[in-house]
Amino acid sequence: MKKILIVEDDQAISQSLAIRLKNASYEVNVAPDALSGLEFAMRKPPDLILLDISLPAGNGFGVAERLQSLLSTATPFIFLTASQKPGLRQKAKKLGAAAFFQKPYDGSELLETIRLVLAGERLDEECQVYAI
Amino acid sequence: MTETPLETKRPTAQSGEKAEAGQKAMTVLVVDDSPTSRMSVTRLLRDEGYRMMIAGDGEEALAMVRAERPDVVITDILMPLMDGYEFARRLRADPLVAQTPIIFHTAGYELEEAQSLADSCGISYVLSKPAQREELRQAIDAVLSETRAPLAPPEESFYRAHRRLLTDKLSEKVIQLEAALAESQKKEIRLQQTIEETIKAERALERSNKDLLHKHEEIQSFYHTVSHELKTPLTSAREFVSIVMDGLAGPLNETQREYLGIARESCNRLRVCINDLMDATRLETGKMTLELQSGSIATVVQKLVAVLGPVAKRKEITLTTRVEDLPDFPFDENRIMQVLVNLLNNALKFTPDGGQVTIAAGAARDYPDHVKVCVKDTGCGLANGDVERIFERLYQVPNENGGGSPGVGLGLYISRELVQCHGGKIWAESELGKGSTFCFVLPKHHPSEAIQVLIVDDEERTRDLMKRSLEREGFQVTTAENGAIALEKMKQRLPDIVITDLMMPKMDGAEMLKQIRESWSLLPVVILTGFPNNDQIKRAMEFSPFTLMAKPCPIAQLIPLILRLSGTKGLHK
């Protein structure tokens, strides 16, 4: 069973994500802030990480950067954000994110993207969802 | 100590009043510590034909009387070293000169006492300062005709009166001095206050500058917070509805599924609304930023079809794309995608089931060096009046029932502004009942390249900084340090946009704007000001349009604003 770590401070969002992912037969863990996300990932390296960008005790970019240098194997990560600050998407791309979703995202599209990333398929540009 | 200098200017005396010709000129000694007073008396009497001598105090005067034997002495009373009384007493006590007539010439306030003391000193004439020519002449004549009895040594009472008079005069002087001192201290305090006020004003300006910058950052962060706070609960609301709809919480009956479908659609509409409101706010406050990167329109169209293809399929609309091979060019992919999603969404919304929608992209024939993208539908079309107004903010095409179609009415407005931010143009062609075509063109080159910007600011640093930043972005920039120079430059070569400060020497921003409007009624003008001054802004208002921005304005915000305002440059047919 593939392990997915959700780092998200909004409990309603992380819960809805967890329901979907568990239903799709993933093992799901939730961390509500940057620090516990980092700790959890170190203790029990996941196969994929869903990262909110604005987080208590740090931010999603910081978590991604730290994990890339700390974990022995490259772990794919997908950013989810409600922020529209300019440059976020570019920064995510630079960090090597597998995908970038603007909230509110479409749950089934997110699920499909996760499936493709875990299957090791390279995402075509079209698969990166845009805010409509 | 000096007497209050008072000079009386009078015309020169007539010749008839002068001392007789041939007669030996009388010698008059004027004793006064005030040069002004001395000079005034001397001048008057010299005109009358007298020979004049002067002394600054009693001691000097005594020496001069002994040496020169003047015919008359006119003396002030209060003088340093030796005062008038002492001088008169000493003179009277010296048998060689005791008979010399003396006239007291003294300030009015001490006249009464002076008279009584003068009597004790054998002085019959006391003149009030400043004495007129006639008074002086009469006094001289009078004292010359007098015969004087030898002066008895002064009585005890004289000394008492003399001392009292001197003390009184002294204290009066002290009071005057103190008053003068207090006055100068007041002046110094006022000066100090002015300096402090100036420093305070400078600090206030600095503070207000910082405040503006801070406000600017606050507004930015407020947008982000509002956007974040609206979207986060919407995300989970929509997700939970979807989870239930997808059967993850147990089986659903048809009615439940239908109702949840409505709820999810409402979430979708809310999402569009939030995004539109945030974008409109950004555009209106000049806070829209573009991320221009070289990209391909064909890729954007592909993504567009991937996103909205399913919607077309649901309505059984044939979605066709015709995309020419085009070189990459700089544009903000997300923003152009947003424009296209909006145009295609509208096309799909207004085209009946089974209709046709075509997306075409290629080189623009009418606009050299531009790429043209069109979305054509076989929908209900637009009336002429609507075609003209469709891009206006909040404008909604009224439907048959008289109400508007769902949405805030911002989509096309935002699309137009975004295209203009790129230096492009958007328009619609339509025939009622047959369908509509929405087209836009984008410049292939960096949109700033062809744009002439004139920066008007009296601060050299600001001018240079803006010039360098804008030139780095490819704009062609000229500068001027005040309105007058700017107008000269504009007459030589008209820029596409003027960015000006308000407060400037020689000709300020408002006056320049007035003169600009006399010749060029629609030239885009941006007023950048650090310290908004109501009067100047009010004055400028009479010569609108202009866009008001707070200084310092981040260059990332200025660029889309310049592009948008000067955007349709060269694109007007």
XYZ file of C-alpha atoms in Angstrom:
705
model
C 0.000 0.000 0.000
C 1.415 3.373 -1.067
C 1.852 5.865 1.760
C 0.736 9.468 1.316
C 1.509 12.237 3.787
C -0.783 15.256 3.846
C 0.722 18.435 5.338
C -2.243 20.799 5.654
C -3.393 23.039 8.491
C -7.064 23.265 7.506
C -8.615 20.247 9.154
C -11.676 20.107 6.884
C -9.482 20.019 3.796
C -7.099 17.387 5.156
C -10.067 15.270 6.243
C -11.698 15.439 2.805
C -8.375 14.553 1.204
C -7.901 11.647 3.610
C -11.376 10.255 2.825
C -10.698 10.290 -0.909
C -7.219 8.836 -0.619
C -8.194 6.069 1.822
C -11.068 5.201 -0.474
C -8.533 4.877 -3.279
C -6.620 2.420 -1.058
C -3.728 4.599 0.014
C -2.289 4.680 3.493
C -2.824 8.251 4.681
C -1.165 10.322 7.387
C -1.901 13.931 8.219
C 0.436 16.536 9.721
C -1.114 19.913 10.621
C 2.045 22.043 10.440
C 5.433 22.276 8.753
C 7.444 20.929 11.688
C 5.337 17.853 12.397
C 5.157 17.217 8.649
C 8.940 17.184 8.473
C 9.244 14.960 11.555
C 6.684 12.514 10.293
C 8.285 12.248 6.865
C 11.687 11.564 8.486
C 10.309 8.877 10.777
C 8.187 7.140 8.201
C 9.179 8.195 4.661
C 6.031 8.426 2.507
C 5.749 7.624 -1.198
C 4.201 11.020 -1.948
C 3.560 14.233 -0.059
C 0.660 16.658 -0.488
C 1.878 20.041 0.720
C -0.049 23.168 1.544
C 2.119 26.255 0.997
C 1.127 28.498 3.903
C 1.542 26.465 7.063
C 2.060 27.116 10.754
C 5.700 26.773 11.861
C 7.127 27.264 8.380
C 5.812 26.842 4.855
C 5.404 24.142 2.213
C 8.433 25.261 0.215
C 10.639 24.975 3.283
C 9.338 21.484 4.054
C 9.998 20.379 0.455
C 13.527 21.816 0.488
C 14.430 20.204 3.819
C 13.031 16.833 2.804
C 14.925 16.856 -0.478
C 18.196 17.244 1.389
C 17.305 14.915 4.299
C 15.585 11.945 2.650
C 17.743 9.377 0.894
C 15.236 8.699 -1.880
C 13.542 11.390 -3.897
C 9.943 11.711 -2.729
C 7.505 13.324 -5.143
C 5.452 16.200 -3.756
C 2.394 18.085 -4.934
C 1.568 21.609 -3.770
C -1.944 22.738 -2.903
C -2.568 26.415 -2.226
C -5.328 28.970 -1.867
C -2.841 31.787 -2.277
C -2.590 33.751 -5.504
C 0.642 35.487 -4.702
C 2.588 35.911 -7.918
C 5.482 33.552 -8.517
C 4.294 30.612 -6.400
C 3.832 28.290 -9.362
C 7.293 29.150 -10.702
C 8.844 28.532 -7.309
C 7.085 25.157 -7.055
C 8.366 24.245 -10.487
C 11.921 25.237 -9.541
C 11.756 23.023 -6.464
C 10.818 20.122 -8.707
C 7.183 19.718 -7.615
C 5.242 17.022 -9.455
C 2.146 19.229 -9.668
C 0.638 22.465 -8.439
C -3.059 22.793 -7.539
C -4.919 26.000 -6.818
C -7.624 25.670 -4.209
C -10.465 25.017 -4.742
C -9.165 22.090 -6.779
C -11.099 19.258 -8.340
C -10.772 16.171 -6.129
C -10.977 13.599 -8.882
C -8.336 15.414 -10.956
C -6.055 15.520 -7.951
C -6.584 11.801 -7.447
C -5.760 11.080 -11.092
C -2.605 13.205 -10.858
C -1.516 11.317 -7.711
C -2.085 8.001 -9.470
C 0.075 9.074 -12.429
C 2.863 10.442 -10.209
C 3.005 7.273 -8.105
C 3.045 5.135 -11.258
C 6.227 7.033 -12.126
C 4.734 8.594 -15.225
C 6.012 11.972 -16.220
C 3.193 14.459 -16.144
C 2.475 16.166 -19.399
C 2.054 19.875 -19.192
C -1.677 19.462 -19.803
C -2.080 17.409 -16.669
C -1.133 20.308 -14.457
C -4.437 21.733 -13.481
C -5.147 25.412 -13.780
C -7.477 27.417 -11.656
C -10.578 28.005 -13.697
C 23.557 103.282 27.361
C 22.120 105.158 24.476
C 19.182 107.445 24.021
C 16.515 106.211 21.685
C 17.789 107.432 18.348
C 15.234 109.578 16.645
C 16.102 111.511 13.580
C 13.895 114.211 12.223
C 14.214 114.886 8.578
C 13.339 118.383 7.666
C 13.922 120.425 4.571
C 16.891 122.747 4.643
C 16.196 126.148 6.146
C 15.530 129.202 4.017
C 18.437 131.622 3.592
C 16.641 134.423 5.492
C 16.787 132.437 8.667
C 20.474 131.812 8.439
C 23.009 133.539 10.637
C 23.866 136.929 9.143
C 26.531 136.871 6.506
C 29.767 138.439 7.554
C 28.976 137.955 11.202
C 31.381 135.518 12.864
C 29.707 132.084 12.921
C 28.578 130.982 16.383
C 30.050 127.747 17.679
C 27.652 125.151 19.110
C 28.827 122.024 20.923
C 26.409 119.088 20.763
C 26.916 116.539 23.527
C 25.094 113.266 23.065
C 26.030 109.606 23.338
C 23.671 108.731 20.495
C 25.325 109.371 17.130
C 21.927 109.611 15.451
C 20.749 112.238 17.858
C 24.036 114.156 17.548
C 23.873 114.083 13.808
C 20.271 115.248 13.674
C 20.929 118.355 15.778
C 24.219 119.050 14.021
C 22.610 118.901 10.605
C 19.764 121.236 11.586
C 22.031 123.867 13.042
C 24.721 123.641 10.390
C 22.015 124.552 7.888
C 21.346 127.608 10.034
C 24.950 128.679 9.626
C 26.349 127.641 13.007
C 29.772 126.067 13.398
C 29.194 122.659 14.946
C 31.221 120.519 17.329
C 30.317 117.222 18.877
C 31.129 115.228 22.007
C 29.969 111.769 23.096
C 29.709 112.345 26.872
C 30.196 114.862 29.667
C 33.891 114.330 30.228
C 34.788 114.733 26.585
C 32.477 117.753 26.376
C 34.114 119.445 29.404
C 37.523 119.098 27.787
C 36.218 120.519 24.529
C 34.498 123.474 26.214
C 37.744 124.366 28.002
C 39.748 124.093 24.811
C 37.373 125.446 22.183
C 35.174 127.831 24.198
C 31.952 127.257 22.229
C 29.252 129.908 22.332
C 26.507 127.454 23.289
C 26.395 123.851 24.535
C 23.432 121.591 23.757
C 23.639 118.463 25.857
C 21.807 115.244 26.419
C 21.275 114.250 30.047
C 21.744 110.550 30.321
C 25.169 109.603 29.023
C 27.846 107.129 30.060
C 30.881 108.178 32.140
C 29.547 111.636 32.937
C 25.883 112.635 32.632
C 24.470 116.030 31.666
C 23.958 117.312 35.248
C 27.418 116.434 36.337
C 28.794 118.028 33.187
C 26.763 121.219 33.779
C 27.821 121.472 37.437
C 31.486 120.989 36.632
C 31.251 123.540 33.867
C 29.587 126.070 36.143
C 32.202 125.437 38.793
C 35.046 126.292 36.389
C 35.347 130.147 36.391
C 36.918 130.162 32.916
C 33.902 128.621 31.264
C 31.185 129.051 33.912
C 29.269 131.515 31.787
C 28.858 129.190 28.802
C 25.127 128.866 28.083
C 23.828 125.303 28.268
C 20.648 123.840 26.777
C 19.377 120.445 27.882
C 18.135 118.335 25.027
C 16.450 115.308 26.492
C 13.733 112.722 25.986
C 10.223 113.951 26.838
C 9.432 111.600 29.698
C 12.068 113.083 31.992
C 11.313 116.676 31.137
C 9.686 117.775 34.392
C 12.450 116.532 36.656
C 15.034 117.706 34.189
C 13.610 121.218 34.442
C 13.865 121.338 38.216
C 17.386 119.919 38.258
C 18.344 122.193 35.420
C 17.400 125.190 37.529
C 19.779 123.997 40.218
C 22.535 123.788 37.608
C 21.804 127.253 36.246
C 20.277 125.982 33.064
C 17.210 127.790 31.868
C 16.394 125.829 28.744
C 15.293 122.220 28.480
C 14.290 120.979 25.052
C 12.331 117.845 24.442
C 13.867 115.380 22.028
C 13.793 115.547 19.084
C 13.889 119.350 19.023
C 12.746 121.071 15.866
C 14.876 123.581 14.013
C 12.828 126.544 15.265
C 12.933 125.398 18.911
C 16.691 125.018 18.705
C 17.154 128.501 17.239
C 14.882 130.138 19.826
C 16.631 128.346 22.674
C 20.037 129.420 21.409
C 18.903 133.033 21.031
C 17.351 132.982 24.506
C 20.354 131.554 26.349
C 22.697 133.976 24.563
C 20.754 137.003 25.780
C 20.670 135.794 29.386
C 23.004 136.977 32.009
C 23.945 134.446 34.562
C 24.544 134.978 38.216
C 27.467 132.958 39.570
C 26.206 129.577 40.570
C 25.929 128.712 44.194
C 27.200 125.278 45.182
C 24.340 122.815 44.902
C 22.269 122.029 47.909
C 21.809 118.650 49.490
C 18.361 118.402 47.833
C 19.946 118.647 44.370
C 22.018 115.548 44.944
C 19.035 113.676 46.286
C 16.923 114.690 43.300
C 19.800 113.957 40.932
C 20.371 110.537 42.442
C 16.649 109.735 42.368
C 16.398 110.857 38.774
C 19.392 108.785 37.772
C 18.073 105.761 39.647
C 14.692 106.168 38.028
C 16.222 106.564 34.603
C 18.514 103.655 35.229
C 15.688 101.382 36.279
C 13.704 102.557 33.303
C 16.620 101.644 31.072
C 16.922 98.308 32.805
C 13.238 97.686 32.223
C 13.653 98.654 28.585
C 16.647 96.391 28.271
C 14.875 93.561 29.962
C 11.925 94.043 27.635
C 14.282 94.025 24.644
C 15.998 90.950 26.014
C 12.674 89.215 26.563
C 11.638 90.164 23.031
C 14.821 88.736 21.543
C 14.422 85.643 23.669
C 10.885 85.313 22.357
C 12.240 85.647 18.854
C 14.831 83.011 19.570
C 12.158 80.710 20.974
C 10.032 81.317 17.901
C 13.012 80.529 15.700
C 13.687 77.416 17.717
C 10.032 76.483 17.342
C 10.171 77.007 13.601
C 13.248 74.805 13.402
C 11.565 72.158 15.506
C 8.408 72.389 13.417
C 10.407 71.983 10.237
C 12.173 68.959 11.659
C 8.820 67.610 12.821
C 7.305 68.177 9.375
C 10.238 66.412 7.774
C 9.832 63.505 10.133
C 6.088 63.445 9.431
C 6.811 63.286 5.717
C 9.240 60.458 6.264
C 6.685 58.711 8.413
C 3.874 59.208 5.918
C 6.150 57.861 3.211
C 6.848 54.811 5.322
C 3.152 54.555 6.170
C 2.252 54.593 2.495
C 4.697 51.822 1.799
C 3.380 49.964 4.791
C -0.253 50.532 3.699
C 0.652 49.247 0.274
C 2.093 46.086 1.788
C -0.880 45.804 4.119
C -3.337 46.012 1.224
C -1.357 43.378 -0.661
C -1.369 41.064 2.295
C -5.074 41.819 2.893
C -5.900 40.629 -0.637
C -3.961 37.458 -0.073
C -5.632 36.863 3.283
C -9.157 37.484 1.977
C -8.537 35.303 -1.025
C -7.089 32.582 1.182
C -9.870 32.804 3.769
C -12.607 32.617 1.134
C -11.091 29.768 -0.793
C -10.079 27.480 2.050
C -13.622 26.791 3.361
C -14.929 26.690 -0.199
C -12.410 23.980 -1.024
C -13.546 21.696 1.772
C -17.258 22.437 1.156
C -16.895 21.497 -2.480
C -14.782 18.455 -1.662
C -17.186 17.038 0.897
C -20.088 17.518 -1.513
C -18.054 15.683 -4.168
C -17.119 12.880 -1.777
C -20.760 12.273 -0.925
C -21.748 12.537 -4.586
C -19.060 10.031 -5.556
C -20.701 7.557 -3.146
C -17.786 7.479 -0.715
C -20.241 8.018 2.172
C -22.732 5.386 1.109
C -25.244 4.943 -1.671
C -27.338 7.936 -2.807
C -30.754 8.169 -4.348
C -31.380 10.284 -7.437
C -32.897 13.246 -5.573
C -29.951 13.414 -3.168
C -27.530 13.256 -6.088
C -29.440 16.015 -7.900
C -29.456 18.320 -4.872
C -25.768 17.758 -4.201
C -25.111 18.509 -7.861
C -26.753 21.879 -7.368
C -24.660 22.509 -4.250
C -21.452 21.648 -6.128
C -22.415 23.898 -9.034
C -22.982 26.708 -6.548
C -19.496 26.107 -5.144
C -18.118 26.322 -8.675
C -19.864 29.610 -9.286
C -18.644 30.951 -5.990
C -15.099 29.995 -6.973
C -15.362 31.915 -10.248
C -16.836 34.887 -8.380
C -14.024 34.994 -5.817
C -11.353 34.784 -8.489
C -13.038 37.481 -10.577
C -13.455 39.819 -7.616
C -9.841 39.401 -6.605
C -8.658 40.010 -10.172
C -10.895 43.038 -10.660
C -9.618 44.506 -7.401
C -6.043 43.878 -8.474
C -6.625 45.512 -11.824
C -8.391 48.516 -10.396
C -5.780 49.183 -7.752
C -2.997 48.711 -10.278
C -1.779 45.662 -8.394
C -2.008 43.193 -11.252
C 1.359 41.673 -12.045
C 2.225 39.680 -15.128
C 4.726 36.854 -15.377
C 5.848 37.117 -18.966
C 7.627 34.019 -20.231
C 8.297 32.784 -23.703
C 5.643 30.226 -24.557
C 3.456 28.787 -27.247
C -0.179 29.662 -27.876
C -0.709 26.170 -29.317
C 0.130 24.630 -25.926
C -2.339 26.947 -24.191
C -5.086 25.998 -26.648
C -4.316 22.296 -26.031
C -4.647 22.778 -22.286
C -7.829 24.764 -22.814
C -9.403 21.900 -24.719
C -8.247 19.460 -22.064
C -9.999 21.520 -19.391
C -13.237 22.440 -21.173
C -13.526 19.585 -23.702
C -15.668 17.559 -21.273
C -18.128 20.478 -20.920
C -18.520 20.656 -24.734
C -18.972 16.919 -24.850
C -21.755 17.057 -22.252
C -23.618 19.581 -24.397
C -22.790 17.670 -27.589
C -21.108 20.759 -28.985
C -18.500 20.151 -31.686
C -15.288 21.798 -30.461
C -12.828 22.415 -33.299
C -9.330 23.931 -33.036
C -7.371 25.455 -35.915
C -3.921 26.458 -34.722
C -1.166 27.676 -37.064
C 2.467 26.924 -36.391
C 3.768 29.967 -34.501
C 7.109 30.806 -32.900
C 7.129 31.165 -29.101
C 6.621 34.686 -27.782
C 6.462 36.294 -24.320
C 3.133 36.256 -22.474
C 1.701 35.271 -19.095
C 0.451 31.777 -19.788
C -1.875 31.572 -16.793
C -3.472 34.920 -17.528
C -3.992 34.203 -21.233
C -5.340 30.785 -20.269
C -7.754 32.614 -17.961
C -8.907 34.839 -20.850
C -9.400 31.832 -23.113
C -11.242 29.812 -20.455
C -13.549 32.765 -19.984
C -14.208 33.186 -23.733
C -14.710 29.463 -24.279
C -16.926 29.109 -21.195
C -19.142 31.901 -22.520
C -19.235 30.347 -25.988
C -20.242 26.971 -24.552
C -22.773 28.579 -22.237
C -24.568 30.528 -24.969
C -24.384 27.868 -27.701
C -27.344 25.499 -27.748
C -26.757 21.738 -27.471
C -25.443 20.287 -30.704
C -23.929 23.606 -31.829
C -20.372 24.369 -32.934
C -17.503 26.224 -31.287
C -14.206 26.880 -33.075
C -10.935 28.073 -31.563
C -8.542 29.545 -34.114
C -5.021 30.867 -33.488
C -2.515 32.251 -35.961
C -0.629 35.265 -37.213
C -2.860 38.326 -37.249
C -3.233 39.634 -40.785
C -4.516 43.069 -39.804
C -1.918 43.553 -37.073
C 1.681 42.987 -38.088
C 3.792 41.256 -35.459
C 0.751 40.127 -33.518
C -0.794 36.743 -32.770
C -4.557 36.502 -33.095
C -6.797 34.090 -31.218
C -10.542 33.779 -31.911
C -13.347 31.823 -30.277
C -16.333 31.457 -32.601
C -19.704 30.030 -31.630
C -23.060 29.332 -33.209
C -24.916 30.668 -30.168
C -27.614 33.253 -29.715
C -25.399 36.148 -30.734
C -25.426 39.704 -29.435
C -27.341 42.845 -30.318
C -25.263 45.757 -31.661
C -25.507 47.731 -28.441
C -24.377 44.737 -26.422
C -21.324 44.143 -28.654
C -20.104 47.608 -27.774
C -20.776 47.314 -24.078
C -19.984 43.679 -23.423
C -16.453 44.367 -22.089
C -17.602 47.023 -19.656
C -17.252 46.256 -15.995
C -20.373 44.718 -14.451
C -22.231 44.867 -17.790
C -24.539 41.919 -18.319
C -26.499 41.094 -21.430
C -30.120 41.150 -20.328
C -31.875 37.837 -21.024
C -35.478 37.329 -22.128
C -36.797 37.514 -18.604
C -35.142 40.881 -18.096
C -32.635 39.545 -15.579
C -28.913 38.997 -16.069
C -27.225 35.689 -16.706
C -25.485 34.104 -13.723
C -22.147 35.668 -12.817
C -20.984 39.019 -11.519
C -20.368 40.483 -14.950
C -16.623 40.750 -14.517
C -15.337 37.975 -16.773
C -15.066 39.893 -20.038
C -13.960 43.047 -18.278
C -11.079 41.124 -16.693
C -10.304 39.484 -20.044
C -10.080 42.858 -21.768
C -7.852 44.293 -19.030
C -5.567 41.244 -19.058
C -5.169 41.426 -22.837
C -4.456 45.152 -22.575
C -1.886 44.488 -19.842
C -0.070 42.487 -22.501
C -0.266 45.446 -24.869
C -2.955 43.716 -26.945
C -6.563 44.320 -27.922
C -9.774 42.334 -27.603
C -13.086 42.756 -29.434
C -16.306 40.969 -30.383
C -18.166 40.531 -33.646
C -21.675 39.216 -33.537
C -24.985 38.853 -35.284
C -28.115 38.296 -33.249
C -29.355 34.736 -33.653
C -26.337 33.569 -35.699
C -23.491 33.531 -33.205
C -20.526 35.534 -31.924
C -16.790 35.656 -32.480
C -14.515 36.954 -29.733
C -10.967 37.764 -30.853
C -7.846 39.132 -29.270
C -4.398 39.981 -30.538
C -1.151 39.886 -28.574
C 2.117 41.498 -29.673
C 4.784 38.925 -30.625
C 7.589 41.067 -29.291
C 7.987 42.075 -25.726
C 5.025 44.401 -25.399
C 7.107 47.174 -23.855
C 9.473 47.554 -26.816
C 7.445 49.996 -28.825
C 6.312 52.096 -25.882
C 7.653 55.587 -25.223
C 7.448 56.630 -21.588
C 8.072 60.169 -20.333
C 8.982 60.400 -16.637
C 8.529 63.799 -14.981
C 9.992 64.175 -11.499
C 12.127 66.829 -9.833
C 14.075 64.276 -7.839
C 17.003 63.051 -9.846
C 17.287 59.754 -7.995
C 13.656 58.862 -8.633
C 13.979 59.766 -12.311
C 17.114 57.686 -12.766
C 15.783 54.719 -10.844
C 12.546 54.612 -12.839
C 14.335 55.173 -16.108
C 16.744 52.332 -15.469
C 14.037 49.948 -14.238
C 11.745 50.650 -17.190
C 14.566 50.483 -19.715
C 15.521 47.110 -18.316
C 11.973 46.024 -19.194
C 12.463 47.265 -22.726
C 10.576 50.562 -22.593
C 11.903 53.649 -24.317
C 12.247 56.255 -21.608
C 12.800 60.010 -21.596
C 12.850 62.179 -18.471
C 12.150 65.772 -17.476
C 12.674 67.532 -14.127
C 9.571 69.709 -14.255
C 6.353 70.292 -16.166
C 7.748 73.005 -18.413
C 10.637 70.868 -19.654
C 8.280 67.907 -20.060
C 5.924 69.931 -22.268
C 8.874 71.017 -24.422
C 9.911 67.385 -24.870
C 6.345 66.346 -25.619
C 6.122 68.931 -28.385
C 9.267 67.480 -29.962
C 8.113 63.877 -29.618
C 4.806 62.780 -28.134
C 5.238 59.834 -25.728
C 2.701 57.018 -25.392
C 2.345 57.654 -21.686
C 3.424 60.266 -19.139
C 4.313 59.312 -15.569
C 4.540 62.402 -13.407
C 5.139 63.620 -9.895
C 2.781 66.306 -8.554
C 5.001 68.616 -6.509
C 7.668 70.121 -8.701
C 9.306 73.537 -8.986
C 8.594 75.886 -11.942
C 5.585 73.925 -13.212
C 3.865 71.346 -11.058
C 2.062 68.201 -12.198
C -1.442 69.688 -12.116
C -0.471 72.681 -14.262
C 1.334 70.413 -16.704
C -1.728 68.157 -16.908
C -3.857 71.201 -17.680
C -1.593 72.098 -20.585
C -1.401 68.494 -21.774
C -5.181 68.360 -21.972
C -5.236 71.508 -24.109
C -3.380 69.655 -26.844
C -3.853 65.954 -26.187
C -7.171 65.176 -24.535
C -6.613 61.426 -24.127
C -2.874 61.016 -23.634
C -2.507 58.462 -20.794
C -1.123 60.083 -17.638
C -0.125 58.377 -14.405
C 0.329 60.618 -11.366
C 2.806 59.087 -8.937
C 2.874 60.943 -5.669
C 4.496 60.333 -2.332
C 2.541 62.955 -0.435
C -0.930 63.285 -1.855
C -1.821 66.963 -1.604
C -5.574 67.441 -1.817
C -5.437 70.821 -3.522
C -3.132 69.622 -6.235
C -5.133 66.456 -6.805
C -8.360 68.467 -6.911
C -6.781 70.763 -9.476
C -5.590 67.784 -11.495
C -9.078 66.256 -11.353
C -10.330 69.023 -13.628
C -8.034 67.707 -16.312
C -8.670 63.993 -16.009
C -8.319 61.255 -17.087
C -5.303 60.185 -15.102
C -4.393 57.278 -12.863
C -3.262 58.092 -9.333
C -0.634 55.826 -7.779
C 1.182 56.025 -4.465
C 4.939 56.463 -4.554
C 6.993 54.348 -4.258
C 5.242 52.100 -6.751
C 6.792 48.690 -7.374
C 7.946 48.400 -10.961
C 6.120 45.061 -11.277
C 2.850 46.938 -10.833
C 3.813 49.853 -12.992
C 4.567 47.714 -16.033
C 1.114 46.156 -16.525
C -0.416 49.558 -15.782
C 1.710 51.227 -18.481
C 0.945 48.430 -20.912
C -2.748 48.601 -20.158
C -2.998 52.387 -20.446
C -0.854 52.711 -23.526
C -1.960 49.250 -24.553
C -3.885 49.831 -27.719
C -1.094 51.955 -29.122
C -0.896 51.441 -32.856
C -3.791 49.026 -32.694
C -6.568 51.511 -33.396
C -7.836 50.976 -36.859
